[in-house]
Tab-separated table of C-alpha atoms in Angstrom:
chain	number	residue	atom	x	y	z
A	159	UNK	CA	1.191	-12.958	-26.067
A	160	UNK	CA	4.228	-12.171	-23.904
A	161	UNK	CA	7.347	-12.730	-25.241
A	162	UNK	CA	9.231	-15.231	-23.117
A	163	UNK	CA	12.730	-14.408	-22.376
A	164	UNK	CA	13.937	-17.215	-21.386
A	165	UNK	CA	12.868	-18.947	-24.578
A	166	UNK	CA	14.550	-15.615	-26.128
A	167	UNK	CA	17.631	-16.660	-24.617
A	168	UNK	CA	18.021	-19.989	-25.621
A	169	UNK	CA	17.170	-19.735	-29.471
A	170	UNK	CA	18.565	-16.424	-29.921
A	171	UNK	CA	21.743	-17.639	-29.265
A	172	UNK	CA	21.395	-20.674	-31.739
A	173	UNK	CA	20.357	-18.677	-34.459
A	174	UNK	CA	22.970	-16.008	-34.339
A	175	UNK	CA	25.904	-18.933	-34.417
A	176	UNK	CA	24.180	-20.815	-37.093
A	177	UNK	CA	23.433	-17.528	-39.285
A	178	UNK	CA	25.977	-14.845	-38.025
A	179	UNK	CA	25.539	-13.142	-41.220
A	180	UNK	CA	21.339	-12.396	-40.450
A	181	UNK	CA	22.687	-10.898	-36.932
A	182	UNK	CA	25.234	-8.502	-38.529
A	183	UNK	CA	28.389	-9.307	-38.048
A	184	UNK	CA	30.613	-12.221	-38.334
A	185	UNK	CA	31.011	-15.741	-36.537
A	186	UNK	CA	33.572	-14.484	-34.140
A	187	UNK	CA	31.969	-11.002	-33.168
A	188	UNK	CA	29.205	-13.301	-32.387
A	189	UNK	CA	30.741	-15.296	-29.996
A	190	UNK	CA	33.024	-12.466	-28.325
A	191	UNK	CA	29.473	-10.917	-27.684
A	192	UNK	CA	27.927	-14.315	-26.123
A	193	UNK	CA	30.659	-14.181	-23.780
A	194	UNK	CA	30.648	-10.968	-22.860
A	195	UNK	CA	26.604	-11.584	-22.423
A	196	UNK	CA	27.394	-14.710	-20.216
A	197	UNK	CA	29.720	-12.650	-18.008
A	198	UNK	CA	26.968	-10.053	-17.677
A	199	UNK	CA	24.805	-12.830	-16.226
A	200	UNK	CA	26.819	-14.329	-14.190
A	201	UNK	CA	27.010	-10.717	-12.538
A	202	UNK	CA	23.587	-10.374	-12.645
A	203	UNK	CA	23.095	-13.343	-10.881
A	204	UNK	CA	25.271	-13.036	-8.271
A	205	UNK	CA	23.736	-12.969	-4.498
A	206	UNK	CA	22.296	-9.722	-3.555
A	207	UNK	CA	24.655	-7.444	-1.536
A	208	UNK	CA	22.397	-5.186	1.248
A	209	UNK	CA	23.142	-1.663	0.331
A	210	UNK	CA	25.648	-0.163	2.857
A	211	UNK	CA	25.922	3.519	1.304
A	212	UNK	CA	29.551	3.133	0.688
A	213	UNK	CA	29.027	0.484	-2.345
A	214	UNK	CA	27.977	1.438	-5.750
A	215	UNK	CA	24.306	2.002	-5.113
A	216	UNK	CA	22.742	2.152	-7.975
A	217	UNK	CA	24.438	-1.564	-9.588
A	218	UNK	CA	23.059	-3.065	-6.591
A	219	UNK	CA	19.767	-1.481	-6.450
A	220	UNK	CA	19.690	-2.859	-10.441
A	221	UNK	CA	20.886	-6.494	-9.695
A	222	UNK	CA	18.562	-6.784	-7.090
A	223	UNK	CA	15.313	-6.004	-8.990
A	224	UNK	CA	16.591	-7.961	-12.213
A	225	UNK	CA	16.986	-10.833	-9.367
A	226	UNK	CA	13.597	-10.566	-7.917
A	227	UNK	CA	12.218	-10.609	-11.326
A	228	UNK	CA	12.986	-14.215	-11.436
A	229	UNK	CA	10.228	-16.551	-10.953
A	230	UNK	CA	7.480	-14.503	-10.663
A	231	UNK	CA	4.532	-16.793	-11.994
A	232	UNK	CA	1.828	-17.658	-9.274
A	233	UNK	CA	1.975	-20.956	-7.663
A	234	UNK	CA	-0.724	-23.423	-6.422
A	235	UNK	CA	-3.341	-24.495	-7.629
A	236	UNK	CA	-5.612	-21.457	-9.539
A	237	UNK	CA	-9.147	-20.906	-10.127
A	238	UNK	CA	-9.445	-19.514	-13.583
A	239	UNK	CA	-12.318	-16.967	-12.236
A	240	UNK	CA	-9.934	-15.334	-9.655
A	241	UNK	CA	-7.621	-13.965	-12.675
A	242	UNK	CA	-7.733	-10.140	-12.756
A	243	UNK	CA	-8.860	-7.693	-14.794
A	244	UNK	CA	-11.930	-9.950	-15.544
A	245	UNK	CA	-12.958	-9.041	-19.305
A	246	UNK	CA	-14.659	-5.995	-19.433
A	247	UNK	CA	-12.304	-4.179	-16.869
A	248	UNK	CA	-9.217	-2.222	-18.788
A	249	UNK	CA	-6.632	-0.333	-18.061
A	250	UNK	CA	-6.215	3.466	-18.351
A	251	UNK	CA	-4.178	6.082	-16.634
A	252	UNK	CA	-6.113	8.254	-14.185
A	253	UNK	CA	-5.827	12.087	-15.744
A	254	UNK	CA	-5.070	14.908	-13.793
A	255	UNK	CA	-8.534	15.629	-12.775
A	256	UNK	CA	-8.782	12.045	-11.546
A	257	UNK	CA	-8.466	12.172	-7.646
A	258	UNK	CA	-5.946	9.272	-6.303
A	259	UNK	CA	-4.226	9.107	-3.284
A	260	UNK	CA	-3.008	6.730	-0.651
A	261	UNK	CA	-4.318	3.413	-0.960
A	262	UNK	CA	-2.770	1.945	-3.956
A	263	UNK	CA	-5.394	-1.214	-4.042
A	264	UNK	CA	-7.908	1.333	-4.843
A	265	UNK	CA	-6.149	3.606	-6.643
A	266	UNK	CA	-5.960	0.417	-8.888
A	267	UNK	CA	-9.747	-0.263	-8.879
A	268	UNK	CA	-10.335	2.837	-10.501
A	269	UNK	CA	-7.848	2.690	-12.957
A	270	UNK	CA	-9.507	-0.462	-14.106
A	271	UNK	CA	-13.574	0.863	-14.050
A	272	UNK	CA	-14.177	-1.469	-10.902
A	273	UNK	CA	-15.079	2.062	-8.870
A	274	UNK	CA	-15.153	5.503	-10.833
A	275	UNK	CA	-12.390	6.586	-12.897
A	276	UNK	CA	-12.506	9.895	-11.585
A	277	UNK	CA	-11.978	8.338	-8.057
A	278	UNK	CA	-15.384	10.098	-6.555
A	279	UNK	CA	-16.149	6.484	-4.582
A	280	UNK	CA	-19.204	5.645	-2.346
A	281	UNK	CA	-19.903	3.026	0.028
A	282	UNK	CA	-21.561	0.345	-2.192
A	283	UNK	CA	-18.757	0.546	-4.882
A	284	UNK	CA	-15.964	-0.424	-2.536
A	285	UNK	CA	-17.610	-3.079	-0.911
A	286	UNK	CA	-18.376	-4.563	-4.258
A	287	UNK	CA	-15.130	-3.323	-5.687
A	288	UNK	CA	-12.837	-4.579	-2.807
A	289	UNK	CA	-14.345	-8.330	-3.165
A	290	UNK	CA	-14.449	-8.697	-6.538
A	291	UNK	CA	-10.709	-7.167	-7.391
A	292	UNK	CA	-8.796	-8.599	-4.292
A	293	UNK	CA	-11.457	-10.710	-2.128
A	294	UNK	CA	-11.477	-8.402	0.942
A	295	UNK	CA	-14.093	-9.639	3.534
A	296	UNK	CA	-16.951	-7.444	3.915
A	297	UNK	CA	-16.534	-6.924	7.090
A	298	UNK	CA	-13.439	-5.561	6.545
A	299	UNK	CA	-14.272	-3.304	3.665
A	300	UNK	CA	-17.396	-2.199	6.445
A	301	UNK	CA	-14.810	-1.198	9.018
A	302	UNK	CA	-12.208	0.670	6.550
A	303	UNK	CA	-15.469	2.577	4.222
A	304	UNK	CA	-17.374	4.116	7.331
A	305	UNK	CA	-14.607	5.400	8.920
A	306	UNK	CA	-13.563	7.282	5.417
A	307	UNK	CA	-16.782	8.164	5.226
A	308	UNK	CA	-17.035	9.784	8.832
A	309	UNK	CA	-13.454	11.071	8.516
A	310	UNK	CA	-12.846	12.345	4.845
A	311	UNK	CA	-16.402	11.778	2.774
A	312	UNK	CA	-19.843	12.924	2.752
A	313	UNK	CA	-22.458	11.495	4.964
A	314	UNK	CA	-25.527	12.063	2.882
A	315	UNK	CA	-24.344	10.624	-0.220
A	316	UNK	CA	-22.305	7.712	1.584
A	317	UNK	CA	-19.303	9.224	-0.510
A	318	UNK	CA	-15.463	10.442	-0.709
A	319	UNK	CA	-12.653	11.126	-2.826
A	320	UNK	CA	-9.764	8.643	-3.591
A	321	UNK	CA	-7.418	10.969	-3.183
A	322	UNK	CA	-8.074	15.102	-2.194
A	323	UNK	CA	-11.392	16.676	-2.484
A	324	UNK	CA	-12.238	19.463	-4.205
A	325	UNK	CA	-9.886	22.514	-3.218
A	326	UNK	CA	-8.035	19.730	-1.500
A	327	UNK	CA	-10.564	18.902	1.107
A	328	UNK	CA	-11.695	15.913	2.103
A	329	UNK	CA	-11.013	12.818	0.791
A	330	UNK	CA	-8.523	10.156	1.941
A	331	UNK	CA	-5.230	12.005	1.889
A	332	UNK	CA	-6.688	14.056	4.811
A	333	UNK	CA	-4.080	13.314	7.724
A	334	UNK	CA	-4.470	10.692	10.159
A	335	UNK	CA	-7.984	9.542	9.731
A	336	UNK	CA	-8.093	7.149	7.631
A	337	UNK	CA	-4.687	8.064	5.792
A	338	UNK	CA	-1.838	7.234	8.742
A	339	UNK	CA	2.033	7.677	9.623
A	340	UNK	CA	3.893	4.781	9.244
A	341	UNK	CA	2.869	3.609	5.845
A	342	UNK	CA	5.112	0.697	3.742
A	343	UNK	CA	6.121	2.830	0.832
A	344	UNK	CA	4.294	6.722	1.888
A	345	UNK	CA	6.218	9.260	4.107
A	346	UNK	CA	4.471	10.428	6.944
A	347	UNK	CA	2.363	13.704	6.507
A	348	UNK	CA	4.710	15.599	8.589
A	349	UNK	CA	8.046	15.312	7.221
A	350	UNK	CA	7.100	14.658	3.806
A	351	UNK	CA	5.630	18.023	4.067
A	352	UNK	CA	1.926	17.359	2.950
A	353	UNK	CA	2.974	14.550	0.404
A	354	UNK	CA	1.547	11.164	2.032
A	355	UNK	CA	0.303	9.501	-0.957
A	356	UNK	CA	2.949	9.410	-3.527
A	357	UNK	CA	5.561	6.289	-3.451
A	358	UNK	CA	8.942	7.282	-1.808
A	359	UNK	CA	11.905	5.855	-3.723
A	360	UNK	CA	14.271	5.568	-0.555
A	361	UNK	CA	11.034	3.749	1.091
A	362	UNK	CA	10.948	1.716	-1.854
A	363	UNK	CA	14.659	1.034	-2.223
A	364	UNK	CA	14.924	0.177	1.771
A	365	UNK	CA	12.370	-2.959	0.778
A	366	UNK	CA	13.941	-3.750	-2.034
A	367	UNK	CA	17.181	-4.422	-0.048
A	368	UNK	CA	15.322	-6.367	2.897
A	369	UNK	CA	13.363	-8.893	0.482
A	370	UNK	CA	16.889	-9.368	-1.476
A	371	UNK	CA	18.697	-10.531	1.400
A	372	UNK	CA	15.596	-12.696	2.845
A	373	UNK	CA	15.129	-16.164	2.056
A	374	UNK	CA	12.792	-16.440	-0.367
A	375	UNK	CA	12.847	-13.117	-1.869
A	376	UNK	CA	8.965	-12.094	-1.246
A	377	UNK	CA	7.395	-9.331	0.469
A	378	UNK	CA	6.223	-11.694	2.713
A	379	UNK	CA	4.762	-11.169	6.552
A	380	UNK	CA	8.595	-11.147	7.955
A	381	UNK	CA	9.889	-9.227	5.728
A	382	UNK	CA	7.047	-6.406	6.152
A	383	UNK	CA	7.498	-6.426	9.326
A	384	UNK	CA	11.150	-5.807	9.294
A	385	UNK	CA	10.222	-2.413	6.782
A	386	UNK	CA	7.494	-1.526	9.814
A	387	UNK	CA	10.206	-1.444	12.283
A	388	UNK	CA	12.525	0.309	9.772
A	389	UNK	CA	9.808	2.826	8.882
A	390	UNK	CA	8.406	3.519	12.816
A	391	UNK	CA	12.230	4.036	13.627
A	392	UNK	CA	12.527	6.973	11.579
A	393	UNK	CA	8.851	8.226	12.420
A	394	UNK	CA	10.144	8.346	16.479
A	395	UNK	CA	13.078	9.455	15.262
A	396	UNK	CA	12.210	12.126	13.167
A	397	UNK	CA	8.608	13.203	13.126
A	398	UNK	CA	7.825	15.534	15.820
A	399	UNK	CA	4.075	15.063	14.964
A	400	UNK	CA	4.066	11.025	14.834
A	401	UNK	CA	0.219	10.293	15.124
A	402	UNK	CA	-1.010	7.147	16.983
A	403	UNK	CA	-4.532	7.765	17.470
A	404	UNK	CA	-5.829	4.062	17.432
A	405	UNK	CA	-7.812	3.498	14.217
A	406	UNK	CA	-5.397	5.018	11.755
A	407	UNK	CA	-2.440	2.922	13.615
A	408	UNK	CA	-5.070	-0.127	12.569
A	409	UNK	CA	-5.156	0.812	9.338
A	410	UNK	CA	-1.124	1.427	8.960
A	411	UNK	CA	-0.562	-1.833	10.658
A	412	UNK	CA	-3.144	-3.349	8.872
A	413	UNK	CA	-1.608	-2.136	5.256
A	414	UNK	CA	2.210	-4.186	5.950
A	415	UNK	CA	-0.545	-7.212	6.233
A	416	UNK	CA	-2.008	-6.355	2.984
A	417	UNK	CA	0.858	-6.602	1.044
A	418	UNK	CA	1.483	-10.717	1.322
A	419	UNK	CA	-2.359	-10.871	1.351
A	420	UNK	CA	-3.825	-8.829	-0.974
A	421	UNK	CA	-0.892	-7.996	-3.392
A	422	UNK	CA	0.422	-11.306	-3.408
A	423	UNK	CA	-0.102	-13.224	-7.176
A	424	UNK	CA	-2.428	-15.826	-5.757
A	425	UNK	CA	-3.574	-16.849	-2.163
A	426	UNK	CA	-0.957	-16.394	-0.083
A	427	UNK	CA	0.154	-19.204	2.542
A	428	UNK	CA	-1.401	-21.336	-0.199
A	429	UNK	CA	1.066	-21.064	-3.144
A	430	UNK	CA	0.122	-17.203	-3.614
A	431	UNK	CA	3.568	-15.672	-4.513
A	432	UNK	CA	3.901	-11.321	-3.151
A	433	UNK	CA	6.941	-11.234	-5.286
A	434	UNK	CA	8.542	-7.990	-6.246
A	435	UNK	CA	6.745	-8.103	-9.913
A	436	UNK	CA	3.190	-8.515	-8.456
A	437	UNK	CA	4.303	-5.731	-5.269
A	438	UNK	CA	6.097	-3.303	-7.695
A	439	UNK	CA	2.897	-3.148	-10.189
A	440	UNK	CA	0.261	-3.263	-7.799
A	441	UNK	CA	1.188	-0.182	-5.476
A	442	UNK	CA	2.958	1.540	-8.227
A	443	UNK	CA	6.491	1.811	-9.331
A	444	UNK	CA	9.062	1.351	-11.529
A	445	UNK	CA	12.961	1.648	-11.486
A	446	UNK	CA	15.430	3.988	-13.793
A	447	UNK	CA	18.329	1.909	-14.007
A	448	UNK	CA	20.195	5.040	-15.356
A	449	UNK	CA	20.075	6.487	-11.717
A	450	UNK	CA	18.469	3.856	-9.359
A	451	UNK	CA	15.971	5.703	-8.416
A	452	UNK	CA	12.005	4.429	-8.269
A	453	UNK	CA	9.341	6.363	-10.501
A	454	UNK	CA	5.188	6.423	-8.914
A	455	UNK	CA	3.902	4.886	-11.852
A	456	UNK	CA	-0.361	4.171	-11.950
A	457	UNK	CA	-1.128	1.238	-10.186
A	458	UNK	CA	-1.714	-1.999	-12.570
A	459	UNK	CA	-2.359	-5.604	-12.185
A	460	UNK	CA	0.298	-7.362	-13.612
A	461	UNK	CA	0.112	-9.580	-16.530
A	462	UNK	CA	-1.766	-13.145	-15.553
A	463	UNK	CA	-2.225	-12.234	-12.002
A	464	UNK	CA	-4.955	-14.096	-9.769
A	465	UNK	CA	-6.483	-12.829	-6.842
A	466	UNK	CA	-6.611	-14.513	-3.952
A	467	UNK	CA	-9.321	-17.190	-3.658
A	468	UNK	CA	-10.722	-17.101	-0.235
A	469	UNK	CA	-11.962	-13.885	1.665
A	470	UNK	CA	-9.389	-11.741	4.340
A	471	UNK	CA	-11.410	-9.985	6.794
A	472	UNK	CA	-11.114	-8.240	9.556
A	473	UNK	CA	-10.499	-10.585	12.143
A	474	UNK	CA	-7.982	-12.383	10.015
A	475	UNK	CA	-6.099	-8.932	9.537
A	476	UNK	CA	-6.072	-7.632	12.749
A	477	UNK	CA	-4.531	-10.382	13.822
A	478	UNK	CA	-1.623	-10.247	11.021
A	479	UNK	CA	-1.513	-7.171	12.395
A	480	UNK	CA	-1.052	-7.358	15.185
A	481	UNK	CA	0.949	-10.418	15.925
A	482	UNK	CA	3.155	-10.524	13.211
A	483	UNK	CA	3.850	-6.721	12.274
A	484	UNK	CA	3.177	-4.692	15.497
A	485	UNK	CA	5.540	-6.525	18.009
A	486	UNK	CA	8.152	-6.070	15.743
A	487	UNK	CA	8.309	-2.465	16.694
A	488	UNK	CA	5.813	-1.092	19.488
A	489	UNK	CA	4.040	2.285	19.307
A	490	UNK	CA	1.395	2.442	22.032
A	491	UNK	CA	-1.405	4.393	21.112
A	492	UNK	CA	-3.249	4.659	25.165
A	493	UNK	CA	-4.412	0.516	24.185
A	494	UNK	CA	-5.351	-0.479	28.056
A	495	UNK	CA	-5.322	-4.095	26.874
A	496	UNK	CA	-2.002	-4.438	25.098
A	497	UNK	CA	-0.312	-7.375	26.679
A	498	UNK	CA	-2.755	-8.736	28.214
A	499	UNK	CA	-4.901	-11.875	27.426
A	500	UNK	CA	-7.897	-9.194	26.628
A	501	UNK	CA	-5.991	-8.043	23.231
A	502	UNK	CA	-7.313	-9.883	20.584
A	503	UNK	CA	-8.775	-9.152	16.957
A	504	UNK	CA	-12.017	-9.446	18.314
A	505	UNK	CA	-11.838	-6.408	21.617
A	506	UNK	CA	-10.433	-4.529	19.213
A	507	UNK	CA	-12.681	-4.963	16.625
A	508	UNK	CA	-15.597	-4.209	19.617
A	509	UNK	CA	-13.555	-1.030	20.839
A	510	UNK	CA	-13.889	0.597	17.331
A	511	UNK	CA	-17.481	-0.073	17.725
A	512	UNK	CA	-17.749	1.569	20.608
A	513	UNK	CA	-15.707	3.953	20.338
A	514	UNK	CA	-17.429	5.538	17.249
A	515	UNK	CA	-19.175	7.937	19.779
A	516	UNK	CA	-15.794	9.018	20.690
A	517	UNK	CA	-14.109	9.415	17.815
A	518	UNK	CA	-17.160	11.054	15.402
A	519	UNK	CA	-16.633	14.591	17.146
A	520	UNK	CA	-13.048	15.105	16.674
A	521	UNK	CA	-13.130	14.359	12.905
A	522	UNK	CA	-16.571	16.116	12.049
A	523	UNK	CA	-17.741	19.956	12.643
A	524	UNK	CA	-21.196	21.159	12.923
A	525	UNK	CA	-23.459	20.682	16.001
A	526	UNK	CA	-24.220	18.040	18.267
A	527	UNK	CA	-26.981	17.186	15.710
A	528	UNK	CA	-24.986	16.383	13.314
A	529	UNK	CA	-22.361	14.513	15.123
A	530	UNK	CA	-25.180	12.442	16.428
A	531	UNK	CA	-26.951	11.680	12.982
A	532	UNK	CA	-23.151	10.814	11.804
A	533	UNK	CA	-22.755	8.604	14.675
A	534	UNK	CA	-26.333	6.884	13.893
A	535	UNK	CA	-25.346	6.044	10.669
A	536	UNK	CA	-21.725	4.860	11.441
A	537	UNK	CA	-23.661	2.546	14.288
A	538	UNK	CA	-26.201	1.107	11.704
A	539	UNK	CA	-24.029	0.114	9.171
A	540	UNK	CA	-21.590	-1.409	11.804
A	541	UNK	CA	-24.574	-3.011	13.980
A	542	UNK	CA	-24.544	-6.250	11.705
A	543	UNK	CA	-21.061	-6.980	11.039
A	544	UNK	CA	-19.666	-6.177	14.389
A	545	UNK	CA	-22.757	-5.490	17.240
A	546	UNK	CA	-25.174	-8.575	16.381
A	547	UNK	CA	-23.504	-10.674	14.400
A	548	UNK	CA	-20.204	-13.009	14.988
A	549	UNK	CA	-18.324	-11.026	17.343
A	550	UNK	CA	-21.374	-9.939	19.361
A	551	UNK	CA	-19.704	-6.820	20.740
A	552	UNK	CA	-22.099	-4.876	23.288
A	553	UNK	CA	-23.952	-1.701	22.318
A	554	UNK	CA	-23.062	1.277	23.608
A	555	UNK	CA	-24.774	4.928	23.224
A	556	UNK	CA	-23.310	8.273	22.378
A	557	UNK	CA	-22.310	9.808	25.442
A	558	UNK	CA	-20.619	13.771	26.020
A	559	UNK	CA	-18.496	13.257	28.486
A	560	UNK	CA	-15.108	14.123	28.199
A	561	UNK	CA	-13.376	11.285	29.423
A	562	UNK	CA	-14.575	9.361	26.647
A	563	UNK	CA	-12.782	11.245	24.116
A	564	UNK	CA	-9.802	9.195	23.030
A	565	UNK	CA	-7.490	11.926	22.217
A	566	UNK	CA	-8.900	14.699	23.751
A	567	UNK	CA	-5.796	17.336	22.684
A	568	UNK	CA	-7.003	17.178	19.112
A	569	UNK	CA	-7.140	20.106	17.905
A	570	UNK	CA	-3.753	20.622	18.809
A	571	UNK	CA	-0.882	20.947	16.400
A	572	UNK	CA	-0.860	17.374	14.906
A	573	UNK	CA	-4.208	16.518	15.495
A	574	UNK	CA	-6.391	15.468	12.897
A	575	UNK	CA	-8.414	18.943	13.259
A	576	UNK	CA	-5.175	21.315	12.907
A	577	UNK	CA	-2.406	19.302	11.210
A	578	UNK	CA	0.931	20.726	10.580
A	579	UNK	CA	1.405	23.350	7.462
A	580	UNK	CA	1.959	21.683	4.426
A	581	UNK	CA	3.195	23.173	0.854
A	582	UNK	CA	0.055	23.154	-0.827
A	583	UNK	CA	1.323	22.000	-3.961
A	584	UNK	CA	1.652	18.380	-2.334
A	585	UNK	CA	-1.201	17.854	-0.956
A	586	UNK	CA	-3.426	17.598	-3.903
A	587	UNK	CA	-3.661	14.608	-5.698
A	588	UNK	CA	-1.440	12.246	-6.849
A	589	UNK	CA	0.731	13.228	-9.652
A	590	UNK	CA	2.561	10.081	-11.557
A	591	UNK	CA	5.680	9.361	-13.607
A	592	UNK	CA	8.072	11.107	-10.933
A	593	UNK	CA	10.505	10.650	-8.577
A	594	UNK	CA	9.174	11.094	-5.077
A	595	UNK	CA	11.904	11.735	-2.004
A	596	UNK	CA	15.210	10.540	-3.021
A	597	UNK	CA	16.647	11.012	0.280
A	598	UNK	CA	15.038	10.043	3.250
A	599	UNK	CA	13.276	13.363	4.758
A	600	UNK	CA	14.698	14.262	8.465
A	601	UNK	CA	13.173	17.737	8.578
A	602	UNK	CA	10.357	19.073	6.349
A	603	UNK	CA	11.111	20.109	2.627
A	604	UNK	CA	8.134	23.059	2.645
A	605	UNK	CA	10.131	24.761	-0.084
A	606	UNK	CA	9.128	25.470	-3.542
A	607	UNK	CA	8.988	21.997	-5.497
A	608	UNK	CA	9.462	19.945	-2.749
A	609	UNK	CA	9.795	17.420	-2.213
């Protein structure tokens, strides 16, 4: 059972003034150390102050988190059958031959059994993984799998790696396929130098201070969209190599949407609560109140956490997306709809459809045979979620001409054929229990233990 501080702090108390002598001491060294213990909560308590650099840093980082600690049960009402890990699922720490990488939700599904613990995934295990741990839509799941599949797995088998193949290739922390700049808590693969899967503290810390001086002190849509304008500031800004190529800027938008709606302890907009206890366990870190800075830690579940009870699909994401995160700071990837009445969920969901003929030969090598089996497949696992079914997007058929390449320099520097040099040591897979980029990164750290 958990032990209940608050019930901790009101007997606790009692007992010590009625029996000073079982605590140690004497009546009044008891009560000069309630006092002192009052004073400390009062501190604790007091409203957040936003971090200004000048302050002392690291009390404020500490008050905030031991203020968003503070109510963190799940609201609503709760279906008994939506609390996670369902028996039969336990925790255990991936090892360091286990591949994890960027997505934290299924990092977290293999930590658990839902997919392989070794984090060597394939199409059919996500799509039941993804509904049963967090309720993702399957047309969602559809979407997200074939491009990793196309982009970073193995087309025969239907299969990829969590985190970096073997010899570190492959696998989802390949650059800007699946994996994308502009991530909630990652650096972007640029100027962290290779490392785009492991939690940055300053990302981490610059939340923390946003959802401590919002309202209701939850990750919630606004304040995720207030970190995505933060974070694509300092991409512009700083990234020489920022990469917009249109279905990884899906997924990063789409991942600030997640948060509320798949992280959140319950269903969110229904009582669901994505409070910093539920956020903080579920992607994967932990504070060092000796220095204030924010460890990776494995992802978990926290204790008596529901998932959400209805499905979130695609169309219902895209449209987070892109009405609630993306206008808060605009990066235009070449979209000839955008602001127009023709940009919806649903186009967008039909131009990733057809633009799989596009898009196959920049992220696979071999011969036009192979491109066009890949392209087959992609097309007849997508035909019945996308072509024939709700959305009724047209058909379209692979075609070699070059104005249908969407980002035809892509084998340039940056592209997701030749990305930028990266320290080899960071772009293997993910490596808990550390502190990840303590400072925000406004040039590449390719040095010897960086970052």
């Amino acid at each position: 059972m958990k032990f209940n501080l608050a019930i901790a702090g009101a007997v606790l108390p009692s007992v010590a003034l009625g029996f000073p002598q079982m605590m140690g001491g004497s009546r009044e060294d008891m009560m000069r150390m309630l006092e002192k213990r009052a004073a400390e909560e009062q501190l604790a308590k007091r409203e957040p102050q936003i971090l200004s650099g000048v302050t002392d840093l690291l009390s404020t980082v500490v008050n905030d988190v031991r203020g968003l600690l503070e109510g963190s049960v799940a609201e609503g009402i709760l279906n008994p059958s939506d609390k996670r890990p369902e028996p039969g699922y336990t925790f255990q720490a991936p090892g360091p031959n286990d591949s994890r990488g960027p997505c934290p939700g299924l990092n977290l599904l293999a930590n658990y059994g839902y997919l392989p613990r070794n984090g060597y995934v394939n199409y059919g295990q996500v799509l039941e993984a993804t509904a049963r741990g967090f309720n993702m839509g399957t047309d969602l799941a559809t979407v997200l799998a074939v491009f990793a599949i196309l982009a970073d797995g193995d087309l025969v088998t239907e299969s990829w790696y969590l985190g970096a193949g073997p010899n570190n290739v492959g696998g989802l922390n390949r650059h800007s396929t699946v994996e994308a700049d502009i991530s909630p808590h990652r650096e972007d693969y640029y100027t962290g130098c290779g490392n785009n899967h492991a939690v940055s503290s300053r990302l981490v810390k610059q939340g923390v201070e946003l959802v401590a001086a919002s309202s209701n002190k939850q990750y919630d849509m606004s304040v995720m969209a207030q970190q995505y304008a933060k974070n694509a500031d300092f991409s512009k800004q700083y990234s020489p190599y920022l990469y917009a190529f249109p279905f990884p800027q899906i997924v990063s938008l789409g991942a600030f949407a997640f948060y509320p709606n798949f992280f959140s302890n319950g269903t969110y907009g229904s009582g669901g609560v994505p409070n910093y206890e539920s956020v903080s366990s579920i992607v994967g870190w932990k504070l060092n109140e000796n220095t204030g800075d924010f460890e990776y830690v494995p992802e978990k579940w926290p204790e008596n956490w529901y998932r959400r009870s209805t499905p979130y699909g695609a169309v219902e994401a895209l449209t987070d997306a892109y009405t609630q995160i993306y206008p808060s700071n605009i990066v235009v990837p070449g979209a000839s709809t955008l602001l127009t009445p023709n940009f919806n969920a649903t186009t967008l969901l039909c131009d990733i459809y057809q633009g799989i003929q596009s898009i196959t030969p920049l992220i696979l090598s071999g011969t036009e045979k192979d491109v066009a089996t890949a392209v087959s497949w992609a097309l007849g696992k997508l035909t019945p979620i996308l072509g024939g079914g709700a959305l009724g997007c047209p058909s379209s058929d692979l075609s070699p001409e070059e104005g249908d390449i969407l980002f035809p320099s892509a084998s340039a520097t940056g592209g997701p054929i030749n990305s930028p040099s990266a320290q080899a040591t960071n772009a293997g897979n993910n490596v808990y229990n550390k502190v990840y980029f303590k400072t925000a990164p406004t040039s590449p750290a390719c040095s010897a233990g960086a970052p």
